[in-house]
Amino acid sequence: MQVLIVDDSRAMRRILRNIVEPLGFRIAEAGHGVEGLQQLIEHPDTTLVLVDWNMPEMNGIDFVKHVRSDPKHEQLKLVMVTTETEPAKMARAMMAGVDEFVMKPFTSDILLEKLQLIGVPLPSVA
Amino acid sequence: MKGAVVTLGLEEFQFIRTFLQQESAIQLDDEKQYLVESRLQPLARREGFDTVGELVFKLRANKTGVLRQKVVEAMTTHETSFFRDIRPFEALKLSVLPKLIAARAATRELRIWCMACSTGQEPYSLALLLRENFPELQSWKVKILATDLSMQVLEKAKAGVFNQLEVNRGLPTPMLMKYFQRQGMNWQINDAIRQMIDFQPMNLIEQWPLMPPIDVVLLRNVLIYFDIETKKSILSRVRQRLRPDGYLFLGGAENTFNLDDGFERVELERSSVYRMRRLNETKD
């Protein structure tokens, strides 16, 4: 399974990679929304995107709107991983087409539980 | 826990072990000394002791009293999340509840018991599942009984206030948006959901109160802490309180084999669920 991680923090991208890579997923990375859209073109088999909210060039919400405006990404799972926790903002993200929301700080368990919630097939963890 | 300073002597550990066995039937292996240390260390500090050893010394002199209760509470596991393990909740949603709703159409009553509910994530998950998927039950008499040994966790459960890490765990964001209000850094579940649950203190190894028959019992990740005799006694009492067509849910690592012949395992939505064996079936 191909996964895209979009975050302007290299440290955060590494944290996310370290959680999902051991599950056997292939990972692509992008530092902001525009790069993220390019990565989706390069990896058309991407099935899951973990995307930050606040980023330069194009923020997470605009990225999500772009992705959702393209019918070929209808099945793509979008998880927003962010420090934004205002209910109104979270509602905005959900309206824009985010499948799940992970509030920072988080643990690997939190992320995996969220992926399980939206039906991302995970290898069974003992 | 390598590298941790162990201040607890073997004899003190043995005392704690016997104490927990008597007070709560919790069994600790020989190598669980670190667990006692790590769980009791924060309590020792809160109570003004320099070491866990001093706390144990005080405990030995104090045959009744609140300190004993606090030690039991500190040793009880509270690891939990909303919709923990998901599959049992899928089984409830897709199979168990539709069947029970059909079977109880005349009485329009449903009783669910979360034993060892800890800080409330399990009964609240159930309440949310009912509200989201079975709105027709709002005109029924539905009772979710949620019990736990620890007064401290019950208070927290009743308040329905969860920090950000807690609401992040297993709770679908649409439900967070719909049923919780933000309070500073915390989130409180709304009154309508809280009122669906009756939180009560209860120690499973003591006498159980009389209660009407139950349709679903959730006893997940509880039996693992008990010795065989206690497991048998609990399962037998669950069976006495469960309706003949009721359901029992255990944790993923638990089962009734060699403990209680009265239950049989059925697979529902890739989850193991236990039902009462029919009386006319022969046992081997």
Tab-separated table of C-alpha atoms in Angstrom, chain B residues 18-239:
chain	number	residue	atom	x	y	z
B	18	THR	CA	-0.751	-11.352	49.340
B	19	PHE	CA	-2.519	-8.100	50.105
B	20	LEU	CA	-3.707	-7.670	46.500
B	21	GLN	CA	-4.724	-11.310	46.301
B	22	GLN	CA	-6.925	-10.897	49.381
B	23	GLU	CA	-8.322	-7.484	48.607
B	24	SER	CA	-9.017	-7.786	44.921
B	25	ALA	CA	-7.981	-11.301	43.780
B	26	ILE	CA	-5.380	-9.731	41.535
B	27	GLN	CA	-2.536	-12.162	40.928
B	28	LEU	CA	1.019	-10.966	40.489
B	29	ASP	CA	3.843	-13.138	39.141
B	30	ASP	CA	7.292	-13.200	40.718
B	31	GLU	CA	8.669	-10.899	38.069
B	32	LYS	CA	6.020	-8.222	38.620
B	33	GLN	CA	8.062	-6.385	41.248
B	34	TYR	CA	8.735	-3.563	38.777
B	35	LEU	CA	4.979	-3.243	38.200
B	36	VAL	CA	4.363	-2.736	41.911
B	37	GLU	CA	7.201	-0.210	42.034
B	38	SER	CA	6.025	1.764	39.037
B	39	ARG	CA	2.368	1.797	40.060
B	40	LEU	CA	2.930	2.593	43.710
B	41	GLN	CA	5.713	5.130	43.262
B	42	PRO	CA	3.370	8.028	42.315
B	43	LEU	CA	1.016	7.076	45.161
B	44	ALA	CA	3.897	6.949	47.677
B	45	ARG	CA	4.975	10.421	46.579
B	46	ARG	CA	1.420	11.800	46.798
B	47	GLU	CA	1.029	10.356	50.283
B	48	GLY	CA	4.296	11.913	51.452
B	49	PHE	CA	6.507	8.821	51.621
B	50	ASP	CA	10.082	8.828	50.334
B	51	THR	CA	9.950	5.278	49.041
B	52	VAL	CA	7.459	2.584	48.137
B	53	GLY	CA	8.973	0.610	51.016
B	54	GLU	CA	7.772	3.232	53.485
B	55	LEU	CA	4.321	3.127	51.950
B	56	VAL	CA	4.250	-0.651	52.405
B	57	PHE	CA	5.391	-0.264	56.025
B	58	LYS	CA	2.501	2.088	56.681
B	59	LEU	CA	0.094	-0.216	54.870
B	60	ARG	CA	1.030	-3.129	57.135
B	61	ALA	CA	0.208	-1.114	60.229
B	62	ASN	CA	-3.031	0.128	58.744
B	63	LYS	CA	-5.447	-2.771	58.539
B	64	THR	CA	-8.425	-0.842	57.273
B	65	GLY	CA	-8.469	2.729	56.084
B	66	VAL	CA	-8.248	4.622	52.835
B	67	LEU	CA	-4.613	3.784	52.133
B	68	ARG	CA	-5.553	0.173	51.438
B	69	GLN	CA	-8.179	1.271	48.930
B	70	LYS	CA	-5.707	3.643	47.295
B	71	VAL	CA	-3.132	0.877	46.869
B	72	VAL	CA	-5.706	-1.415	45.253
B	73	GLU	CA	-6.763	1.392	42.937
B	74	ALA	CA	-3.199	2.208	41.968
B	75	MET	CA	-2.580	-1.422	41.045
B	76	THR	CA	-5.708	-1.770	38.909
B	77	THR	CA	-5.053	-1.292	35.232
B	78	HIS	CA	-6.761	1.602	33.512
B	79	GLU	CA	-5.433	1.177	29.982
B	80	THR	CA	-8.404	1.865	27.755
B	81	SER	CA	-9.636	3.618	24.635
B	82	PHE	CA	-12.948	4.353	22.938
B	83	PHE	CA	-14.228	1.458	20.787
B	84	ARG	CA	-11.298	-0.599	22.009
B	85	ASP	CA	-10.431	-3.405	19.553
B	86	ILE	CA	-13.363	-2.281	17.315
B	87	ARG	CA	-14.479	-5.798	16.372
B	88	PRO	CA	-16.669	-6.452	19.419
B	89	PHE	CA	-18.438	-3.177	18.646
B	90	GLU	CA	-18.911	-4.284	15.038
B	91	ALA	CA	-20.416	-7.534	16.318
B	92	LEU	CA	-22.759	-5.549	18.571
B	93	LYS	CA	-23.781	-3.201	15.792
B	94	LEU	CA	-24.228	-5.679	12.978
B	95	SER	CA	-25.381	-8.802	14.751
B	96	VAL	CA	-26.027	-8.803	18.494
B	97	LEU	CA	-28.117	-5.652	18.849
B	98	PRO	CA	-30.310	-6.204	15.759
B	99	LYS	CA	-31.106	-9.714	17.075
B	100	LEU	CA	-31.829	-8.517	20.586
B	101	ILE	CA	-33.946	-5.606	19.368
B	102	ALA	CA	-36.066	-8.046	17.374
B	103	ALA	CA	-36.316	-10.431	20.321
B	104	ARG	CA	-37.267	-7.701	22.813
B	105	ALA	CA	-39.815	-5.931	20.591
B	106	ALA	CA	-42.630	-6.745	23.013
B	107	THR	CA	-40.999	-5.556	26.235
B	108	ARG	CA	-38.875	-2.807	24.652
B	109	GLU	CA	-36.264	-3.226	27.343
B	110	LEU	CA	-32.549	-3.787	27.028
B	111	ARG	CA	-29.970	-4.114	29.760
B	112	ILE	CA	-26.244	-4.014	29.169
B	113	TRP	CA	-23.563	-4.379	31.825
B	114	CYS	CA	-19.982	-3.139	31.448
B	115	MET	CA	-18.064	-4.819	34.241
B	116	ALA	CA	-14.817	-3.073	35.153
B	117	CYS	CA	-15.698	-0.024	33.079
B	118	SER	CA	-12.626	1.922	34.203
B	119	THR	CA	-12.751	5.600	33.195
B	120	GLY	CA	-15.872	5.092	31.100
B	121	GLN	CA	-14.644	4.739	27.534
B	122	GLU	CA	-16.344	1.368	27.101
B	123	PRO	CA	-19.855	2.286	28.325
B	124	TYR	CA	-19.671	5.626	26.512
B	125	SER	CA	-18.653	3.840	23.306
B	126	LEU	CA	-21.680	1.609	23.740
B	127	ALA	CA	-23.975	4.558	24.384
B	128	LEU	CA	-22.608	6.338	21.307
B	129	LEU	CA	-23.043	3.206	19.217
B	130	LEU	CA	-26.676	2.880	20.339
B	131	ARG	CA	-27.423	6.551	19.710
B	132	GLU	CA	-25.790	6.587	16.274
B	133	ASN	CA	-27.093	3.315	14.911
B	134	PHE	CA	-30.302	2.495	16.730
B	135	PRO	CA	-32.211	5.755	17.186
B	136	GLU	CA	-35.426	3.742	17.657
B	137	LEU	CA	-34.086	2.695	21.074
B	138	GLN	CA	-34.638	6.199	22.399
B	139	SER	CA	-38.237	5.246	23.096
B	140	TRP	CA	-37.150	1.996	24.800
B	141	LYS	CA	-36.069	1.435	28.345
B	142	VAL	CA	-32.354	0.936	27.803
B	143	LYS	CA	-30.023	0.649	30.740
B	144	ILE	CA	-26.250	0.552	30.569
B	145	LEU	CA	-24.869	-0.427	33.950
B	146	ALA	CA	-21.175	0.380	34.307
B	147	THR	CA	-19.305	-0.856	37.362
B	148	ASP	CA	-15.762	-0.680	38.616
B	149	LEU	CA	-13.840	-1.417	41.761
B	150	SER	CA	-12.147	1.953	41.851
B	151	MET	CA	-14.037	4.986	43.156
B	152	GLN	CA	-11.414	7.226	41.628
B	153	VAL	CA	-12.001	6.021	38.069
B	154	LEU	CA	-15.781	5.968	38.565
B	155	GLU	CA	-15.751	9.634	39.510
B	156	LYS	CA	-13.842	10.398	36.358
B	157	ALA	CA	-16.146	8.192	34.297
B	158	LYS	CA	-19.267	9.884	35.659
B	159	ALA	CA	-17.925	13.340	34.872
B	160	GLY	CA	-17.391	12.274	31.263
B	161	VAL	CA	-14.435	14.615	30.897
B	162	PHE	CA	-11.542	13.385	28.787
B	163	ASN	CA	-8.257	14.995	27.874
B	164	GLN	CA	-7.045	15.384	24.342
B	165	LEU	CA	-4.997	12.184	24.331
B	166	GLU	CA	-8.017	10.254	25.570
B	167	VAL	CA	-10.460	11.556	22.949
B	168	ASN	CA	-7.804	10.913	20.334
B	169	ARG	CA	-7.888	7.220	21.192
B	170	GLY	CA	-10.351	5.265	19.098
B	171	LEU	CA	-13.079	7.892	19.004
B	172	PRO	CA	-14.236	8.740	15.475
B	173	THR	CA	-13.885	12.506	14.936
B	174	PRO	CA	-17.492	12.943	13.722
B	175	MET	CA	-18.652	11.560	17.084
B	176	LEU	CA	-16.289	13.870	18.943
B	177	MET	CA	-17.771	16.824	17.077
B	178	LYS	CA	-21.345	15.698	17.625
B	179	TYR	CA	-21.379	14.516	21.234
B	180	PHE	CA	-18.605	16.388	23.072
B	181	GLN	CA	-18.113	19.980	24.146
B	182	ARG	CA	-14.669	21.401	24.467
B	183	GLN	CA	-13.713	22.733	27.905
B	184	GLY	CA	-10.272	24.312	27.739
B	185	MET	CA	-7.904	21.454	26.997
B	186	ASN	CA	-10.519	18.829	27.834
B	187	TRP	CA	-13.668	17.510	26.212
B	188	GLN	CA	-16.884	16.607	28.002
B	189	ILE	CA	-19.404	14.174	26.623
B	190	ASN	CA	-22.913	15.626	26.524
B	191	ASP	CA	-25.576	15.053	29.168
B	192	ALA	CA	-27.877	13.014	26.942
B	193	ILE	CA	-25.152	10.378	26.525
B	194	ARG	CA	-24.053	10.537	30.170
B	195	GLN	CA	-27.618	9.953	31.318
B	196	MET	CA	-27.754	6.676	29.422
B	197	ILE	CA	-25.274	5.139	31.860
B	198	ASP	CA	-25.612	4.157	35.499
B	199	PHE	CA	-22.144	4.114	37.101
B	200	GLN	CA	-21.870	2.035	40.281
B	201	PRO	CA	-18.978	0.862	42.464
B	202	MET	CA	-18.616	-2.888	42.608
B	203	ASN	CA	-15.934	-5.397	43.496
B	204	LEU	CA	-16.394	-8.496	41.344
B	205	ILE	CA	-14.950	-10.806	43.975
B	206	GLU	CA	-17.431	-9.721	46.603
B	207	GLN	CA	-21.159	-10.391	46.738
B	208	TRP	CA	-23.060	-9.075	43.725
B	209	PRO	CA	-26.252	-7.076	44.188
B	210	LEU	CA	-29.552	-8.479	42.995
B	211	MET	CA	-30.428	-7.197	39.579
B	212	PRO	CA	-32.835	-7.901	36.733
B	213	PRO	CA	-31.554	-10.237	33.993
B	214	ILE	CA	-28.974	-8.762	31.630
B	215	ASP	CA	-28.968	-9.008	27.839
B	216	VAL	CA	-25.302	-8.249	27.169
B	217	VAL	CA	-22.318	-8.447	29.509
B	218	LEU	CA	-18.970	-6.901	28.621
B	219	LEU	CA	-16.252	-8.453	30.735
B	220	ARG	CA	-13.248	-7.564	28.634
B	221	ASN	CA	-9.658	-7.788	29.818
B	222	VAL	CA	-10.716	-8.406	33.402
B	223	LEU	CA	-10.426	-12.170	33.906
B	224	ILE	CA	-6.732	-12.113	32.990
B	225	TYR	CA	-5.990	-10.529	36.357
B	226	PHE	CA	-7.691	-13.239	38.414
B	227	ASP	CA	-6.778	-16.740	39.554
B	228	ILE	CA	-8.658	-19.731	38.151
B	229	GLU	CA	-11.115	-20.104	41.032
B	230	THR	CA	-12.083	-16.441	40.832
B	231	LYS	CA	-12.470	-16.659	37.053
B	232	LYS	CA	-14.813	-19.629	37.501
B	233	SER	CA	-16.811	-17.898	40.181
B	234	ILE	CA	-17.218	-14.722	38.121
B	235	LEU	CA	-18.223	-16.581	34.954
B	236	SER	CA	-20.737	-18.687	36.840
B	237	ARG	CA	-22.317	-15.589	38.346
B	238	VAL	CA	-22.391	-13.875	34.941
B	239	ARG	CA	-24.259	-16.899	33.621
